[in-house]
């Protein structure tokens, strides 16, 4: 995993303590996190309020350092975007625990015919089922 400060610098931006802290949380997460989960993961390190966290998350999205995934509960979840990748992969949503995982190796395919004058920025493919942890818990 690359250093969050360096990732921000590589994006041509200024690494602030808030940006570094949030990006470190996202980069270290095993699954996409909601706003409250990010605040909890920051713990005492979070010297900023909820609004500041929303601003940092929006900034990370804008600069391609994170991407958002809409959960089945309509809560956005955030995950670190790997360097030099487009957000065109599938997401696995566990219907038991609600966690959302990026499936980097599963790519959505662009339809053969896109209407003229349309450009595609991202593709979403959502797969729903039961994650390994929930399957073990149910056994």
PDB file of C-alpha atoms in Angstrom:
ATOM      1  CA  UNK A   1       0.000   0.000   0.000  1.00  0.00           C
ATOM      2  CA  UNK A   2       1.357   3.381  -0.959  1.00  0.00           C
ATOM      3  CA  UNK A   3       1.723   6.225   1.495  1.00  0.00           C
ATOM      4  CA  UNK A   4      -1.423   8.417   1.585  1.00  0.00           C
ATOM      5  CA  UNK A   5       0.624  11.611   1.650  1.00  0.00           C
ATOM      6  CA  UNK A   6       2.505  10.537  -1.483  1.00  0.00           C
ATOM      7  CA  UNK A   7      -0.713   9.550  -3.271  1.00  0.00           C
ATOM      8  CA  UNK A   8      -2.096  13.026  -2.640  1.00  0.00           C
ATOM      9  CA  UNK A   9       1.130  14.649  -3.850  1.00  0.00           C
ATOM     10  CA  UNK A  10       1.110  12.416  -6.944  1.00  0.00           C
ATOM     11  CA  UNK A  11      -2.366  13.782  -7.686  1.00  0.00           C
ATOM     12  CA  UNK A  12      -0.789  17.241  -7.696  1.00  0.00           C
ATOM     13  CA  UNK A  13      -2.557  18.289  -4.525  1.00  0.00           C
ATOM     14  CA  UNK A  14      -1.633  19.480  -1.051  1.00  0.00           C
ATOM     15  CA  UNK A  15      -1.659  16.779   1.628  1.00  0.00           C
ATOM     16  CA  UNK A  16      -3.426  18.096   4.707  1.00  0.00           C
ATOM     17  CA  UNK A  17      -3.641  16.132   7.971  1.00  0.00           C
ATOM     18  CA  UNK A  18      -7.367  15.516   7.409  1.00  0.00           C
ATOM     19  CA  UNK A  19      -6.892  14.253   3.848  1.00  0.00           C
ATOM     20  CA  UNK A  20      -4.029  11.983   4.891  1.00  0.00           C
ATOM     21  CA  UNK A  21      -5.969  10.558   7.863  1.00  0.00           C
ATOM     22  CA  UNK A  22      -9.101   9.758   5.840  1.00  0.00           C
ATOM     23  CA  UNK A  23      -7.162   8.302   2.903  1.00  0.00           C
ATOM     24  CA  UNK A  24      -5.165   6.101   5.301  1.00  0.00           C
ATOM     25  CA  UNK A  25      -8.416   4.752   6.765  1.00  0.00           C
ATOM     26  CA  UNK A  26      -9.835   4.008   3.306  1.00  0.00           C
ATOM     27  CA  UNK A  27      -6.609   2.456   2.030  1.00  0.00           C
ATOM     28  CA  UNK A  28      -6.400   0.168   5.046  1.00  0.00           C
ATOM     29  CA  UNK A  29     -10.018  -0.984   4.947  1.00  0.00           C
ATOM     30  CA  UNK A  30     -10.959  -4.454   3.757  1.00  0.00           C
ATOM     31  CA  UNK A  31     -14.330  -3.226   2.476  1.00  0.00           C
ATOM     32  CA  UNK A  32     -16.035   0.030   1.558  1.00  0.00           C
ATOM     33  CA  UNK A  33     -16.884   2.188   4.584  1.00  0.00           C
ATOM     34  CA  UNK A  34     -19.815   4.453   5.420  1.00  0.00           C
ATOM     35  CA  UNK A  35     -19.317   7.937   6.847  1.00  0.00           C
ATOM     36  CA  UNK A  36     -19.969   6.763  10.451  1.00  0.00           C
ATOM     37  CA  UNK A  37     -17.574   3.815   9.994  1.00  0.00           C
ATOM     38  CA  UNK A  38     -14.853   6.192   8.807  1.00  0.00           C
ATOM     39  CA  UNK A  39     -15.427   8.469  11.820  1.00  0.00           C
ATOM     40  CA  UNK A  40     -15.202   5.449  14.109  1.00  0.00           C
ATOM     41  CA  UNK A  41     -12.012   4.205  12.416  1.00  0.00           C
ATOM     42  CA  UNK A  42     -10.449   7.649  12.808  1.00  0.00           C
ATOM     43  CA  UNK A  43     -11.208   7.487  16.532  1.00  0.00           C
ATOM     44  CA  UNK A  44      -9.394  10.108  18.577  1.00  0.00           C
ATOM     45  CA  UNK A  45      -7.392  11.014  15.463  1.00  0.00           C
ATOM     46  CA  UNK A  46     -10.508  12.714  14.114  1.00  0.00           C
ATOM     47  CA  UNK A  47      -9.896  16.310  15.071  1.00  0.00           C
ATOM     48  CA  UNK A  48     -12.566  17.453  12.622  1.00  0.00           C
ATOM     49  CA  UNK A  49     -16.351  17.277  12.560  1.00  0.00           C
ATOM     50  CA  UNK A  50     -18.756  15.352  10.324  1.00  0.00           C
ATOM     51  CA  UNK A  51     -19.042  18.193   7.811  1.00  0.00           C
ATOM     52  CA  UNK A  52     -15.269  18.324   7.422  1.00  0.00           C
ATOM     53  CA  UNK A  53     -15.227  14.568   6.825  1.00  0.00           C
ATOM     54  CA  UNK A  54     -17.870  14.961   4.102  1.00  0.00           C
ATOM     55  CA  UNK A  55     -15.743  17.683   2.497  1.00  0.00           C
ATOM     56  CA  UNK A  56     -12.613  15.518   2.614  1.00  0.00           C
ATOM     57  CA  UNK A  57     -14.504  12.573   1.113  1.00  0.00           C
ATOM     58  CA  UNK A  58     -15.886  14.782  -1.677  1.00  0.00           C
ATOM     59  CA  UNK A  59     -12.343  16.070  -2.295  1.00  0.00           C
ATOM     60  CA  UNK A  60     -10.973  12.488  -2.501  1.00  0.00           C
ATOM     61  CA  UNK A  61     -13.750  11.573  -4.966  1.00  0.00           C
ATOM     62  CA  UNK A  62     -13.080  14.653  -7.080  1.00  0.00           C
ATOM     63  CA  UNK A  63      -9.379  13.843  -7.349  1.00  0.00           C
ATOM     64  CA  UNK A  64      -9.861  10.143  -8.102  1.00  0.00           C
ATOM     65  CA  UNK A  65      -8.325   8.911  -4.848  1.00  0.00           C
ATOM     66  CA  UNK A  66     -11.561   7.286  -3.685  1.00  0.00           C
ATOM     67  CA  UNK A  67     -14.854   6.185  -5.162  1.00  0.00           C
ATOM     68  CA  UNK A  68     -18.348   5.982  -3.724  1.00  0.00           C
ATOM     69  CA  UNK A  69     -20.679   3.031  -3.847  1.00  0.00           C
ATOM     70  CA  UNK A  70     -24.374   3.313  -3.035  1.00  0.00           C
ATOM     71  CA  UNK A  71     -25.418   0.626  -0.570  1.00  0.00           C
ATOM     72  CA  UNK A  72     -28.745  -1.164  -0.490  1.00  0.00           C
ATOM     73  CA  UNK A  73     -29.613   1.061   2.481  1.00  0.00           C
ATOM     74  CA  UNK A  74     -28.988   4.165   0.314  1.00  0.00           C
ATOM     75  CA  UNK A  75     -25.900   5.064   2.349  1.00  0.00           C
ATOM     76  CA  UNK A  76     -22.818   5.910   0.335  1.00  0.00           C
ATOM     77  CA  UNK A  77     -19.781   3.795   1.074  1.00  0.00           C
ATOM     78  CA  UNK A  78     -16.286   4.912   0.229  1.00  0.00           C
ATOM     79  CA  UNK A  79     -13.249   2.977  -0.869  1.00  0.00           C
ATOM     80  CA  UNK A  80      -9.737   3.915  -1.876  1.00  0.00           C
ATOM     81  CA  UNK A  81      -9.226   3.887  -5.649  1.00  0.00           C
ATOM     82  CA  UNK A  82      -6.050   2.160  -6.746  1.00  0.00           C
ATOM     83  CA  UNK A  83      -3.564   4.352  -8.600  1.00  0.00           C
ATOM     84  CA  UNK A  84      -4.032   4.582 -12.379  1.00  0.00           C
ATOM     85  CA  UNK A  85      -7.293   2.624 -12.421  1.00  0.00           C
ATOM     86  CA  UNK A  86     -10.724   3.547 -13.633  1.00  0.00           C
ATOM     87  CA  UNK A  87     -13.658   2.758 -11.412  1.00  0.00           C
ATOM     88  CA  UNK A  88     -15.093   0.116 -13.711  1.00  0.00           C
ATOM     89  CA  UNK A  89     -15.216  -2.997 -11.571  1.00  0.00           C
ATOM     90  CA  UNK A  90     -17.940  -4.944  -9.798  1.00  0.00           C
ATOM     91  CA  UNK A  91     -19.032  -4.556  -6.195  1.00  0.00           C
ATOM     92  CA  UNK A  92     -20.215  -7.381  -3.961  1.00  0.00           C
ATOM     93  CA  UNK A  93     -22.867  -6.358  -1.455  1.00  0.00           C
ATOM     94  CA  UNK A  94     -23.476  -8.757   1.410  1.00  0.00           C
ATOM     95  CA  UNK A  95     -27.202  -9.017   2.036  1.00  0.00           C
ATOM     96  CA  UNK A  96     -26.556 -10.246   5.576  1.00  0.00           C
ATOM     97  CA  UNK A  97     -24.104  -7.740   7.101  1.00  0.00           C
ATOM     98  CA  UNK A  98     -24.400  -4.925   4.550  1.00  0.00           C
ATOM     99  CA  UNK A  99     -20.657  -4.690   3.813  1.00  0.00           C
ATOM    100  CA  UNK A 100     -19.650  -3.751   0.280  1.00  0.00           C
ATOM    101  CA  UNK A 101     -16.476  -5.127  -1.296  1.00  0.00           C
ATOM    102  CA  UNK A 102     -14.749  -4.077  -4.506  1.00  0.00           C
ATOM    103  CA  UNK A 103     -14.125  -6.977  -6.868  1.00  0.00           C
ATOM    104  CA  UNK A 104     -11.148  -5.594  -8.787  1.00  0.00           C
ATOM    105  CA  UNK A 105     -10.872  -8.686 -10.992  1.00  0.00           C
ATOM    106  CA  UNK A 106     -14.510  -8.571 -12.128  1.00  0.00           C
ATOM    107  CA  UNK A 107     -15.007  -5.915 -14.765  1.00  0.00           C
ATOM    108  CA  UNK A 108     -18.224  -4.553 -16.163  1.00  0.00           C
ATOM    109  CA  UNK A 109     -18.362  -4.524 -19.935  1.00  0.00           C
ATOM    110  CA  UNK A 110     -19.446  -1.503 -21.878  1.00  0.00           C
ATOM    111  CA  UNK A 111     -22.403  -2.255 -24.181  1.00  0.00           C
ATOM    112  CA  UNK A 112     -21.481  -2.438 -27.855  1.00  0.00           C
ATOM    113  CA  UNK A 113     -23.728   0.464 -28.720  1.00  0.00           C
ATOM    114  CA  UNK A 114     -23.690   3.662 -26.719  1.00  0.00           C
ATOM    115  CA  UNK A 115     -25.835   6.483 -28.130  1.00  0.00           C
ATOM    116  CA  UNK A 116     -23.961   9.084 -30.141  1.00  0.00           C
ATOM    117  CA  UNK A 117     -22.553  11.993 -28.161  1.00  0.00           C
ATOM    118  CA  UNK A 118     -22.592  10.005 -24.902  1.00  0.00           C
ATOM    119  CA  UNK A 119     -19.391   9.489 -22.933  1.00  0.00           C
ATOM    120  CA  UNK A 120     -18.941   6.903 -20.202  1.00  0.00           C
ATOM    121  CA  UNK A 121     -17.119   7.866 -17.004  1.00  0.00           C
ATOM    122  CA  UNK A 122     -17.809   4.760 -14.962  1.00  0.00           C
ATOM    123  CA  UNK A 123     -19.786   1.548 -14.991  1.00  0.00           C
ATOM    124  CA  UNK A 124     -21.464  -0.035 -11.971  1.00  0.00           C
ATOM    125  CA  UNK A 125     -21.995  -3.755 -11.621  1.00  0.00           C
ATOM    126  CA  UNK A 126     -23.490  -4.842  -8.304  1.00  0.00           C
ATOM    127  CA  UNK A 127     -23.476  -8.452  -7.181  1.00  0.00           C
ATOM    128  CA  UNK A 128     -25.504  -9.368  -4.096  1.00  0.00           C
ATOM    129  CA  UNK A 129     -25.091 -12.385  -1.864  1.00  0.00           C
ATOM    130  CA  UNK A 130     -23.554 -13.557   1.403  1.00  0.00           C
ATOM    131  CA  UNK A 131     -19.908 -12.769   2.240  1.00  0.00           C
ATOM    132  CA  UNK A 132     -17.474 -15.383   3.598  1.00  0.00           C
ATOM    133  CA  UNK A 133     -17.676 -14.051   7.176  1.00  0.00           C
ATOM    134  CA  UNK A 134     -21.465 -14.255   7.244  1.00  0.00           C
ATOM    135  CA  UNK A 135     -21.428 -17.714   5.693  1.00  0.00           C
ATOM    136  CA  UNK A 136     -19.063 -18.933   8.448  1.00  0.00           C
ATOM    137  CA  UNK A 137     -21.294 -17.360  11.102  1.00  0.00           C
ATOM    138  CA  UNK A 138     -24.365 -19.104   9.710  1.00  0.00           C
ATOM    139  CA  UNK A 139     -22.686 -22.539   9.565  1.00  0.00           C
TER     140      UNK A 139
END
